XYZ file of C-alpha atoms in Angstrom:
754
model
C 4.695 -11.294 52.880
C 5.582 -8.103 54.722
C 2.675 -6.286 56.164
C 2.404 -2.464 55.442
C 2.439 0.056 58.176
C -1.251 0.955 57.158
C -4.280 -0.712 57.727
C -5.998 -2.478 54.928
C -8.693 0.339 54.978
C -6.180 3.123 54.656
C -3.824 1.367 52.426
C -6.525 1.001 49.702
C -6.721 4.665 49.413
C -2.959 5.439 49.406
C -2.436 5.139 45.494
C -5.363 7.502 45.069
C -3.691 10.130 47.659
C -0.409 9.845 46.000
C -1.861 10.654 42.684
C -3.958 13.512 44.121
C -1.118 15.203 46.161
C 1.486 14.598 43.146
C 1.049 18.097 42.043
C 0.506 19.893 45.505
C -2.610 21.518 44.037
C -5.495 19.593 45.609
C -8.720 21.612 44.732
C -11.788 22.102 46.953
C -13.964 20.066 44.480
C -11.489 17.116 44.413
C -11.454 17.045 48.293
C -15.275 16.989 48.466
C -15.414 14.029 46.167
C -12.906 12.090 48.155
C -14.189 13.159 51.645
C -17.669 11.943 50.515
C -16.405 8.585 49.390
C -14.562 8.174 52.658
C -17.763 9.051 54.514
C -19.767 6.551 52.640
C -17.300 3.795 52.635
C -18.737 1.201 55.034
C -15.452 -0.804 55.101
C -13.710 1.707 56.997
C -13.774 2.006 60.900
C -13.658 5.374 62.581
C -9.849 5.209 63.010
C -9.452 4.754 59.324
C -11.661 7.662 58.418
C -9.714 9.954 60.767
C -6.318 8.939 59.288
C -7.661 9.503 55.882
C -9.229 12.770 56.466
C -6.109 13.887 58.107
C -4.191 13.078 55.099
C -6.541 15.347 53.048
C -5.839 18.478 55.286
C -4.632 21.009 52.876
C -3.130 22.953 55.875
C -1.027 19.949 56.661
C -0.179 18.224 53.547
C 1.839 14.942 53.470
C 5.596 15.656 53.630
C 7.986 14.699 50.782
C 9.299 11.927 52.978
C 5.756 10.498 53.608
C 5.025 10.688 49.969
C 8.198 8.790 49.157
C 7.179 6.024 51.506
C 3.837 5.906 49.682
C 5.621 5.295 46.441
C 8.003 2.834 48.004
C 5.141 0.893 49.338
C 3.345 0.762 46.219
C 6.366 -0.232 44.198
C 7.403 -2.883 46.445
C 3.942 -4.675 45.923
C 5.263 -5.319 42.218
C 1.575 -4.960 41.082
C 1.253 -4.167 37.432
C -0.989 -1.321 36.321
C -3.172 -2.527 33.733
C -4.478 0.360 31.587
C -7.236 -1.748 29.929
C -9.020 -2.532 33.362
C -12.487 -0.881 33.474
C -11.325 0.952 36.712
C -7.593 0.655 36.343
C -6.323 2.782 39.390
C -9.233 1.235 41.814
C -8.421 -2.202 40.531
C -4.573 -1.362 40.929
C -5.224 -0.140 44.516
C -7.005 -3.300 45.466
C -4.205 -5.434 44.083
C -1.813 -3.365 46.169
C -3.673 -4.370 49.237
C -4.042 -8.002 48.107
C -0.228 -8.076 48.127
C 0.120 -7.073 51.728
C -3.245 -8.411 53.202
C -4.977 -11.748 53.189
C -8.409 -10.049 51.915
C -8.969 -7.308 49.560
C -12.763 -6.868 48.260
C -13.401 -4.370 45.381
C -14.317 -1.285 46.942
C -17.080 0.568 45.030
C -16.158 3.958 46.728
C -12.547 3.800 45.085
C -14.507 3.354 41.769
C -16.700 6.526 42.517
C -13.549 8.598 43.376
C -11.843 7.388 39.998
C -14.860 8.208 37.839
C -15.678 11.571 39.402
C -12.162 12.956 39.493
C -11.829 11.687 35.833
C -8.411 10.193 36.623
C -6.925 8.715 33.362
C -3.842 6.274 33.596
C -1.759 8.544 31.380
C -1.990 11.238 34.061
C -0.450 8.883 36.686
C 1.339 5.816 35.306
C 4.643 7.699 35.041
C 4.374 8.386 38.883
C 4.363 4.817 40.039
C 7.755 2.768 39.929
C 5.671 -0.271 38.553
C 5.302 -2.153 35.376
C 2.430 -0.590 33.229
C 0.606 -3.304 31.085
C -0.422 -1.411 28.126
C -1.886 -4.545 26.327
C -2.391 -2.758 23.004
C -1.231 -5.632 20.970
C -0.341 -9.404 21.486
C 3.147 -10.732 21.217
C 1.908 -14.129 20.175
C 3.305 -13.632 16.651
C 6.757 -12.220 15.943
C 6.812 -9.287 13.484
C 10.361 -10.173 12.572
C 9.286 -13.585 11.511
C 6.591 -12.189 9.280
C 8.942 -9.779 7.759
C 11.178 -12.586 6.791
C 8.490 -14.442 5.189
C 7.442 -11.439 3.189
C 10.980 -10.745 2.104
C 11.557 -14.327 1.024
C 14.591 -14.694 -1.102
C 15.122 -10.841 -1.357
C 15.912 -10.574 2.403
C 19.488 -9.504 1.941
C 18.631 -7.024 -0.828
C 15.975 -5.520 1.332
C 17.755 -5.432 4.596
C 20.620 -3.815 3.077
C 18.590 -1.226 1.206
C 16.724 -0.369 4.367
C 19.948 0.340 6.237
C 20.968 2.577 3.360
C 17.822 4.616 3.908
C 19.177 5.430 7.232
C 21.475 8.107 5.778
C 20.749 11.580 6.733
C 20.149 12.555 3.078
C 16.796 10.568 3.318
C 15.577 12.347 6.362
C 11.959 13.419 5.693
C 11.112 17.153 5.587
C 8.618 19.606 4.314
C 9.567 21.377 1.122
C 7.706 24.572 0.196
C 9.099 25.118 -3.401
C 9.208 22.571 -6.081
C 12.737 23.854 -7.061
C 14.126 23.097 -3.631
C 12.309 19.661 -3.442
C 13.559 18.669 -6.899
C 17.199 19.278 -5.966
C 16.779 17.298 -2.801
C 15.329 14.341 -4.799
C 17.941 14.566 -7.582
C 20.674 14.223 -4.956
C 18.832 11.326 -3.275
C 18.722 9.495 -6.728
C 22.376 10.197 -7.482
C 23.218 8.858 -3.800
C 21.443 5.553 -4.723
C 23.093 5.390 -8.088
C 26.420 5.782 -6.221
C 25.400 2.823 -3.940
C 24.651 0.745 -7.081
C 20.921 0.547 -6.947
C 20.443 2.582 -10.192
C 22.075 -0.266 -12.276
C 20.550 -2.977 -10.126
C 18.396 -4.524 -12.887
C 21.078 -3.849 -15.606
C 23.641 -6.771 -16.723
C 26.681 -7.070 -14.660
C 28.814 -5.713 -17.546
C 27.235 -2.252 -17.042
C 27.533 -2.103 -13.403
C 24.337 -4.043 -12.420
C 23.269 -7.311 -10.717
C 20.784 -8.343 -13.252
C 18.271 -8.366 -10.349
C 14.974 -6.994 -11.621
C 13.081 -8.731 -8.920
C 15.231 -7.080 -6.160
C 14.716 -3.730 -7.904
C 10.865 -4.195 -7.576
C 11.174 -4.796 -3.788
C 13.208 -1.721 -3.273
C 10.697 0.367 -4.985
C 8.271 -0.360 -2.157
C 10.801 0.471 0.465
C 11.506 3.784 -1.232
C 8.036 4.829 -0.637
C 8.658 4.633 3.049
C 11.139 7.769 2.396
C 9.170 9.708 -0.328
C 6.912 9.228 -3.466
C 8.925 11.751 -5.395
C 12.259 9.808 -4.749
C 10.481 6.627 -5.831
C 8.994 7.982 -9.066
C 12.219 9.979 -10.140
C 14.315 6.866 -9.440
C 12.040 4.692 -11.571
C 11.981 7.287 -14.469
C 15.895 7.503 -14.491
C 16.653 3.871 -14.163
C 13.363 1.850 -14.921
C 11.860 3.825 -17.887
C 14.798 5.698 -19.380
C 17.535 3.120 -18.637
C 15.054 0.318 -18.899
C 14.212 1.402 -22.576
C 17.858 1.459 -23.445
C 18.203 -2.091 -21.997
C 15.016 -3.653 -23.207
C 14.580 -1.805 -26.617
C 18.264 -1.164 -27.691
C 21.090 -3.428 -28.515
C 24.726 -3.876 -27.703
C 25.874 -0.736 -29.310
C 23.229 1.424 -27.044
C 24.147 -0.541 -23.858
C 27.866 0.003 -24.383
C 27.502 3.650 -24.916
C 24.712 4.748 -22.524
C 23.678 2.078 -19.879
C 26.459 2.324 -17.481
C 26.474 6.052 -17.343
C 22.552 5.997 -16.877
C 22.912 3.450 -13.906
C 25.483 5.815 -12.435
C 23.197 8.625 -12.940
C 25.939 10.499 -14.951
C 23.653 10.658 -17.911
C 20.180 11.792 -16.857
C 17.392 10.902 -19.023
C 13.542 10.917 -19.453
C 10.980 8.665 -21.014
C 8.982 10.670 -23.578
C 6.020 8.496 -24.602
C 2.709 10.131 -23.356
C 1.367 13.111 -25.531
C -1.133 15.729 -24.585
C -3.518 14.599 -27.243
C -3.023 10.854 -27.040
C -2.390 10.023 -23.332
C -3.060 6.238 -23.140
C -3.277 5.531 -26.957
C 0.469 4.856 -27.581
C -0.263 3.588 -31.053
C -1.871 6.859 -32.017
C 0.859 9.288 -30.899
C 1.549 12.006 -33.471
C 5.334 12.688 -33.000
C 6.985 11.513 -36.116
C 10.461 10.177 -36.616
C 11.207 10.399 -40.456
C 14.389 8.709 -41.738
C 16.305 11.133 -44.094
C 18.421 8.599 -46.113
C 20.435 11.550 -47.692
C 21.924 12.512 -44.263
C 21.432 8.968 -42.798
C 19.508 10.630 -39.870
C 16.292 10.444 -38.299
C 14.046 13.686 -37.997
C 12.016 14.062 -34.878
C 9.056 16.405 -35.052
C 6.169 17.446 -33.090
C 3.441 18.152 -35.927
C 0.758 19.815 -33.920
C 0.046 22.055 -30.826
C -1.190 19.121 -28.697
C 1.167 16.512 -30.076
C 3.935 17.353 -27.497
C 5.249 14.976 -25.008
C 3.185 15.620 -21.879
C 4.031 14.957 -18.079
C 7.454 13.660 -18.736
C 9.314 12.993 -15.654
C 12.948 14.289 -15.319
C 12.208 16.653 -18.250
C 14.031 19.596 -16.447
C 17.097 17.625 -15.409
C 17.586 15.240 -18.383
C 20.201 15.515 -21.128
C 18.572 12.969 -23.174
C 15.070 11.381 -24.012
C 13.759 8.025 -25.195
C 11.292 9.468 -27.632
C 8.502 7.326 -28.826
C 7.358 8.315 -32.296
C 5.915 7.064 -35.566
C 8.863 5.663 -37.471
C 8.563 6.558 -41.244
C 11.031 4.962 -43.601
C 10.666 5.319 -47.461
C 7.262 7.100 -46.969
C 6.013 4.068 -45.020
C 4.809 4.294 -41.453
C 6.440 1.285 -39.606
C 4.697 2.033 -36.309
C 5.778 3.390 -33.047
C 9.552 3.025 -32.186
C 11.825 4.457 -29.568
C 14.652 6.988 -30.416
C 17.363 8.437 -28.205
C 17.185 12.123 -28.566
C 19.684 14.546 -26.884
C 17.947 17.390 -25.301
C 20.652 19.640 -23.660
C 24.386 20.328 -24.040
C 27.159 20.112 -21.573
C 26.052 23.317 -20.252
C 22.637 22.158 -19.745
C 21.321 24.464 -22.318
C 18.526 23.237 -24.628
C 19.717 21.936 -28.099
C 18.370 23.640 -31.217
C 14.682 22.588 -32.125
C 13.947 21.251 -28.506
C 11.479 23.255 -26.331
C 10.654 22.118 -22.674
C 8.107 23.619 -20.405
C 7.624 22.795 -16.717
C 4.195 21.227 -15.823
C 4.198 23.450 -12.700
C 2.874 22.308 -9.309
C 0.966 19.013 -9.126
C -1.369 17.334 -6.508
C 1.599 15.483 -5.216
C 5.277 14.362 -6.533
C 6.269 17.908 -6.557
C 9.873 16.675 -6.218
C 9.552 15.195 -9.732
C 10.447 17.537 -12.457
C 7.536 16.879 -14.902
C 7.447 18.880 -18.219
C 6.180 19.026 -21.714
C 8.548 18.651 -24.627
C 8.271 19.844 -28.365
C 10.544 18.842 -31.241
C 11.054 20.969 -34.296
C 12.766 18.994 -36.868
C 15.449 17.683 -34.533
C 18.005 15.496 -36.356
C 19.602 12.487 -34.695
C 21.844 9.829 -36.055
C 20.245 6.634 -37.356
C 22.216 4.741 -34.722
C 19.982 6.329 -32.138
C 17.035 4.180 -32.955
C 16.526 1.492 -30.336
C 16.496 -1.338 -32.750
C 15.945 -4.500 -30.837
C 12.571 -5.144 -32.689
C 12.953 -2.838 -35.782
C 15.990 -1.495 -37.515
C 17.031 0.760 -40.414
C 19.824 -1.023 -42.093
C 22.879 0.783 -43.544
C 21.191 0.599 -46.946
C 18.455 2.816 -45.607
C 15.677 0.113 -45.491
C 13.563 -1.013 -42.570
C 13.762 -4.408 -41.269
C 12.082 -6.455 -38.349
C 12.134 -10.140 -37.533
C 8.554 -9.529 -36.265
C 6.822 -9.073 -39.543
C 3.160 -8.416 -38.090
C 3.253 -4.698 -37.083
C 0.597 -5.395 -34.442
C 2.664 -8.105 -32.740
C 5.781 -5.918 -33.007
C 3.934 -3.150 -31.180
C 2.730 -5.259 -28.422
C 6.058 -6.914 -28.084
C 7.846 -3.844 -27.671
C 5.380 -2.522 -25.017
C 5.436 -6.008 -23.363
C 9.115 -5.258 -22.462
C 8.141 -2.442 -20.261
C 5.488 -4.419 -18.187
C 8.105 -4.376 -15.321
C 7.370 -0.729 -14.800
C 3.657 -1.317 -14.094
C 4.694 -3.926 -11.530
C 6.935 -1.334 -9.864
C 4.196 1.236 -9.977
C 1.939 -1.127 -8.189
C 4.711 -2.040 -5.635
C 5.193 1.668 -4.967
C 1.484 2.164 -4.450
C 1.381 -0.740 -2.127
C 4.236 0.780 -0.339
C 2.316 3.930 0.115
C -0.579 2.124 1.400
C 1.649 0.118 3.792
C 3.035 3.270 5.147
C -0.470 4.951 5.698
C -1.671 1.984 7.423
C 1.182 1.578 9.802
C 0.768 5.024 10.769
C -3.027 4.849 11.196
C -2.701 1.533 13.093
C 0.059 2.740 15.482
C -2.100 5.974 16.154
C -5.241 3.910 16.887
C -3.228 1.657 19.316
C -2.466 5.040 21.371
C -5.239 7.300 20.724
C -8.185 7.162 23.072
C -11.647 8.509 22.578
C -15.054 7.911 24.170
C -16.132 5.060 26.564
C -19.526 3.705 28.000
C -19.646 6.221 30.816
C -18.713 3.249 33.380
C -14.984 3.003 32.235
C -12.887 5.640 33.768
C -10.336 5.386 31.015
C -11.536 6.095 27.321
C -11.151 3.363 24.739
C -8.336 2.939 22.212
C -9.625 3.755 18.651
C -8.509 0.245 17.587
C -10.744 -1.296 20.210
C -13.869 0.044 18.445
C -15.478 -2.638 15.929
C -16.007 0.064 13.358
C -12.259 1.044 13.336
C -11.190 -2.534 13.106
C -13.397 -3.039 10.178
C -12.229 0.001 8.249
C -8.453 -0.809 8.606
C -8.006 -4.667 9.129
C -9.372 -5.887 5.649
C -6.862 -3.193 4.226
C -3.985 -4.816 6.016
C -4.956 -8.259 4.916
C -5.045 -6.845 1.360
C -1.657 -5.473 1.645
C -0.305 -9.104 2.422
C -2.220 -10.591 -0.435
C -1.049 -8.043 -2.990
C 2.756 -8.152 -1.928
C 2.844 -11.889 -2.328
C 1.088 -11.421 -5.742
C 3.329 -8.868 -7.072
C 6.448 -10.754 -5.971
C 5.097 -13.786 -7.864
C 4.315 -11.487 -10.965
C 7.864 -10.064 -11.111
C 9.375 -13.546 -10.881
C 7.217 -14.823 -13.716
C 7.996 -11.626 -15.908
C 11.698 -12.196 -15.248
C 11.654 -15.827 -16.196
C 13.353 -15.920 -19.545
C 12.146 -19.505 -20.118
C 8.828 -17.761 -20.996
C 9.622 -15.413 -23.707
C 6.090 -14.662 -24.544
C 5.199 -12.004 -22.119
C 1.708 -11.498 -23.447
C 0.021 -13.610 -20.578
C 1.805 -11.719 -17.914
C 1.206 -8.349 -19.471
C -2.496 -9.243 -19.168
C -1.985 -10.291 -15.601
C -0.033 -7.155 -14.481
C -2.514 -4.923 -16.492
C -5.297 -6.157 -14.230
C -3.337 -6.345 -10.948
C -1.750 -2.873 -11.413
C -5.310 -1.416 -11.598
C -6.979 -3.087 -8.597
C -3.735 -2.572 -6.532
C -3.253 1.210 -7.267
C -6.950 1.712 -6.610
C -6.698 -0.136 -3.366
C -3.686 2.050 -2.356
C -5.647 5.158 -2.911
C -8.652 3.904 -1.036
C -6.489 2.632 1.833
C -4.611 5.826 2.236
C -7.939 7.890 2.313
C -9.306 5.467 4.851
C -6.103 5.889 6.991
C -6.416 9.746 6.579
C -9.984 9.704 7.873
C -9.144 7.170 10.720
C -6.489 9.578 11.931
C -8.814 12.421 12.022
C -7.241 16.045 11.997
C -3.719 14.255 12.753
C -3.885 12.627 9.485
C -4.523 15.886 7.772
C -1.217 17.343 9.096
C 1.672 16.980 6.593
C 4.029 15.846 9.299
C 2.320 12.779 9.746
C 2.963 11.776 6.254
C -0.510 10.649 4.980
C -1.301 13.856 3.376
C 1.732 13.563 1.024
C 1.020 9.790 0.320
C -2.469 10.944 -0.722
C -1.133 13.351 -3.205
C 1.654 11.178 -4.431
C -0.194 7.859 -4.903
C -3.198 9.454 -6.569
C -1.558 9.656 -9.943
C -0.564 5.965 -9.791
C -4.055 5.157 -11.119
C -3.399 6.811 -14.377
C 0.241 6.673 -15.057
C 2.001 3.549 -16.674
C -1.396 2.977 -18.080
C -4.895 4.401 -17.111
C -6.595 1.822 -14.850
C -9.765 1.786 -16.867
C -7.905 1.267 -20.044
C -5.661 -1.537 -18.456
C -8.778 -3.438 -17.094
C -10.193 -3.513 -20.600
C -6.824 -4.915 -21.713
C -6.798 -7.613 -19.014
C -10.478 -8.446 -19.967
C -9.711 -8.773 -23.704
C -6.783 -11.100 -22.672
C -9.252 -13.269 -20.668
C -11.766 -13.245 -23.684
C -8.962 -14.276 -26.398
C -7.311 -16.678 -24.025
C -4.101 -14.582 -24.264
C -3.714 -15.840 -27.892
C -6.011 -13.920 -30.256
C -6.211 -10.231 -31.278
C -9.449 -8.435 -31.226
C -10.781 -7.275 -34.528
C -13.624 -8.045 -36.469
C -12.025 -10.648 -38.656
C -10.608 -12.653 -35.743
C -13.653 -12.438 -33.277
C -15.344 -15.591 -34.609
C -12.342 -17.631 -33.698
C -12.314 -16.129 -30.120
C -16.087 -17.317 -29.641
C -15.156 -20.731 -30.920
C -12.423 -20.783 -28.325
C -14.881 -19.749 -25.669
C -17.408 -22.082 -26.672
C -14.908 -25.023 -26.197
C -14.289 -23.999 -22.676
C -17.339 -22.655 -21.367
C -20.926 -24.219 -20.885
C -23.442 -21.789 -22.546
C -25.529 -22.306 -19.634
C -25.179 -21.886 -15.856
C -27.321 -23.973 -13.743
C -29.295 -22.508 -11.111
C -27.117 -23.061 -7.786
C -28.417 -25.456 -5.254
C -30.400 -23.604 -2.539
C -28.463 -25.413 0.149
C -25.117 -24.007 -1.317
C -26.621 -20.503 -1.759
C -27.577 -20.300 1.787
C -24.762 -22.302 3.566
C -23.513 -20.341 6.489
C -21.296 -22.677 8.682
C -17.891 -21.391 9.634
C -16.102 -24.218 8.253
C -17.640 -23.539 4.583
C -17.286 -19.781 4.742
C -13.622 -19.978 5.919
C -12.865 -22.610 3.394
C -10.488 -21.618 0.434
C -12.513 -24.114 -1.819
C -15.551 -21.756 -1.381
C -13.547 -18.553 -2.082
C -11.925 -20.065 -5.177
C -15.115 -21.326 -6.437
C -16.959 -17.940 -5.970
C -14.173 -16.025 -7.719
C -13.804 -18.658 -10.603
C -17.758 -18.679 -11.095
C -17.828 -14.848 -11.278
C -14.927 -14.751 -13.830
C -16.449 -17.522 -16.005
C -19.880 -16.061 -15.976
C -18.880 -12.637 -16.556
C -16.540 -14.042 -19.494
C -19.412 -16.004 -21.171
C -21.990 -13.362 -20.769
C -19.721 -10.707 -22.166
C -18.647 -12.904 -25.260
C -22.315 -13.606 -25.737
C -23.231 -9.849 -25.706
C -20.377 -9.024 -28.094
C -21.401 -11.786 -30.586
C -24.857 -10.759 -30.663
C -23.876 -7.241 -31.498
C -21.615 -8.317 -34.156
C -24.166 -10.800 -35.535
C -26.445 -7.709 -36.052
C -23.694 -6.097 -38.309
C -22.242 -3.716 -35.676
C -18.383 -3.254 -35.983
C -16.308 -4.890 -33.171
C -15.054 -1.508 -31.981
C -18.559 -0.424 -31.563
C -19.591 -3.591 -30.021
C -16.791 -3.125 -27.422
C -18.017 0.343 -26.565
C -21.355 -1.032 -25.786
C -19.981 -3.456 -23.363
C -17.310 -1.336 -21.745
C -18.612 -1.398 -18.293
C -18.867 -5.358 -18.398
C -15.185 -5.424 -19.644
C -14.287 -3.590 -16.477
C -16.100 -5.886 -14.226
C -14.414 -8.845 -15.849
C -11.102 -7.143 -15.543
C -11.694 -6.640 -11.851
C -13.019 -10.178 -11.342
C -10.119 -11.761 -13.041
C -7.516 -9.768 -11.138
C -8.919 -10.574 -7.792
C -9.235 -14.186 -8.466
C -5.596 -14.126 -9.751
C -4.366 -12.372 -6.547
C -6.192 -14.764 -4.131
C -4.992 -17.945 -6.137
C -1.474 -16.615 -6.056
C -1.551 -15.868 -2.298
C -3.023 -19.227 -1.617
C -0.399 -20.997 -3.436
C 2.212 -19.177 -1.305
C 0.518 -19.846 2.066
C 0.476 -23.573 1.249
C 4.247 -23.554 1.361
C 4.629 -21.818 4.744
C 6.343 -24.542 6.754
C 5.764 -22.917 10.201
C 2.221 -23.845 11.374
C 1.679 -20.961 13.486
C 2.342 -18.341 10.830
C 0.761 -20.427 8.173
C -2.472 -20.130 10.104
C -2.100 -16.467 10.527
C -1.475 -16.034 6.674
C -4.461 -18.203 5.922
C -6.758 -16.197 8.171
C -5.555 -12.978 6.360
C -6.341 -14.557 3.171
C -9.831 -15.696 4.407
C -10.374 -12.040 5.298
C -9.223 -10.757 1.855
C -11.619 -13.284 0.119
C -14.642 -12.664 2.198
C -14.116 -8.947 2.076
C -14.065 -9.046 -1.834
C -17.014 -11.282 -1.915
C -18.895 -8.909 0.389
C -17.917 -5.957 -1.917
C -19.431 -7.598 -4.684
C -22.409 -9.161 -2.700
C -24.847 -7.342 -5.167
C -23.620 -9.197 -8.204
C -23.630 -12.507 -6.284
C -27.137 -12.033 -5.203
C -28.348 -10.915 -8.757
C -26.848 -14.323 -10.006
C -28.388 -16.495 -7.327
C -25.038 -17.717 -6.323
C -25.509 -16.611 -2.506
C -28.959 -15.929 -0.920
C -29.769 -13.303 1.754
C -28.893 -15.325 4.570
C -25.430 -16.216 3.247
C -24.629 -12.599 2.212
C -25.369 -11.565 5.722
C -23.370 -14.417 7.196
C -20.388 -13.143 5.040
C -20.695 -9.681 6.351
C -20.733 -11.010 9.977
C -17.774 -13.199 9.300
C -15.713 -10.309 7.986
C -16.654 -8.524 11.273
C -15.596 -11.390 13.379
C -12.221 -11.848 11.572
C -11.415 -8.191 12.172
C -12.268 -8.697 15.978
C -10.163 -11.809 15.903
C -7.230 -10.005 14.345
C -7.385 -7.052 16.588
C -4.772 -8.376 19.120
C -2.318 -8.912 16.284
C -2.844 -5.891 14.265
C 0.092 -3.973 15.635
C 2.394 -6.989 14.830
C 0.791 -7.082 11.362
C 1.854 -3.612 10.556
C 5.264 -4.184 12.069
C 5.531 -7.133 9.836
C 5.650 -4.798 6.995
C 9.330 -4.068 8.021
C 9.141 -0.242 7.729
C 12.395 0.770 9.428
C 12.028 2.884 12.466
C 14.220 5.599 10.744
C 11.542 5.851 8.028
C 8.782 5.977 10.504
C 8.894 9.758 11.117
C 5.259 10.608 11.858
C 4.818 11.880 15.210
C 1.532 9.953 15.852
C 3.248 6.602 14.981
C 5.725 6.949 17.660
């Protein structure tokens, strides 16, 4: 060990002097603080004091050569500057002395200088040629390994797509007018079509890969670029193209599908109406078959019967129009018909009127519009006739005789769109969480007045509690949506009613989660989160609508709850409800025994962290809500109340059941996934995330569990404490967890995330 040319007493002050003289502007107040400390430092001998005071003489400042010698002396020590130390510069200075000398006790006067001068590590860490240990996150886990686990079998598709997003066409920017924004988004969509992504879910014969599962994964990744791109892409290829693929037959595929996938035929999906938003069965647009001309006449009968909020309406040449199909004077129910909107010069065709919806809260790069039809005639062949056809003889025919079943079968083919919307919402939440967490691992604020350096936001328990459970939920929901899409695409299960029920609930809770997460991230970033450049503002506006399109969440939750009540087999009407109750009676006890007090207040860690407890809690909630809901409806019906009115009386109960069922489904799906993780270390991490999700959800509904006697006050408190404890345990890994989302650096454009 080479000795320095300074005595230990002087040497301990050298890093401080180097910082003080670095700008050659030493103020009188700074001098007073340092001189006072030197005067009160009992560890110094008179010679040391003389040397140190001489180095503070503003009339004879240290030469450049001497300062370079100081820097070399510091650098040669190989000491790390640890930013999270309570007194980082004082500790660093003592460690420099320790390198050169046998003894180096901590000097209180150095702490005094550091505190009173308010010297922060970010003021001087660039001055020293030493390693700076930021210690904002642990490297115990590998973000790349986590990303690989999340990508699963779709790794190649996702990695290739992320690389495509590095093209300059996807560079994020602020667009001041919707017209400019729409043109940018249209070009992006056309670019992705050129790369083959538009036709990705279509059959190979039409330029596709028949990969609906992969299509859903890129939906999430598109959100890292822009919400408008994601939705316009989904409208063009998923809704318009998907309606042709799923509801049409070979003649439609041959004529339209490849051009749609290549974005050479731009189209829209005209289902929603101003007067009948979520009530598809009640839409008023008519499609009357005219046998004399062998054509279908599309007509908007009333002022509020127009198609509303139709994405791609301004750019489209054609629309999939959902209307009441009337053949021989009989209404055969809602069907989809392809209706041309514009000619080759992009002029509206006779009888078609389109109006721009104008500026919206978000997604202003999507050209939403209103569409009216005034006796517009299209050929009979334009009927998408997979589930219902008009024969050459002019009669209606369907292999599905029951009109209700036919209607739900038709809508069931479009469930994939709800999965994609949920996936897009999840992508928005992930983006916001990545920005907020990265900001919290840099931004410092407040301290305990003892520390010199302010604390990182992420080190505050309150900040951990507001963001960490949201990160855990993102993991749970991604795994769940992957599984749902796999089930939906499984052709060995042709009856899609069960997955439709599942997706209805999951789409609701996940898009609500996404909005809540983005809002929390905005607040967690303070004013920086409010700046458009940091992306969260746009995410707020874009994802907000996800709760109401592709099905209003409150309506979808009721659909999910009714699916639970009927065991996915019975339809709900006054005639069939008795059978439903019999089914419930065969599967549920009509009494719920009072929980054992020893269980309701069991608070040990092994119990609270055990998935068996979580699954039991979720199952109990779903079963009890199912039973009590069924009994309430039965009692209303026994009193002579029509079933529709009975359901209105219990609407809030239906919503509770829909949420409970969806949370249980998500957690069970996630647990099944974690059981199959082969690597022990990552398996433990994923299980801990699942535990945090489960306890957070139980905590959210603690009021209900307390009311039912399922948990006692002691256990409720313990659950809350364990949630907080888990957030603390995951603090050192939170940076790796958001990096594990796999958001490419070229998409992470927010300045506060860099």
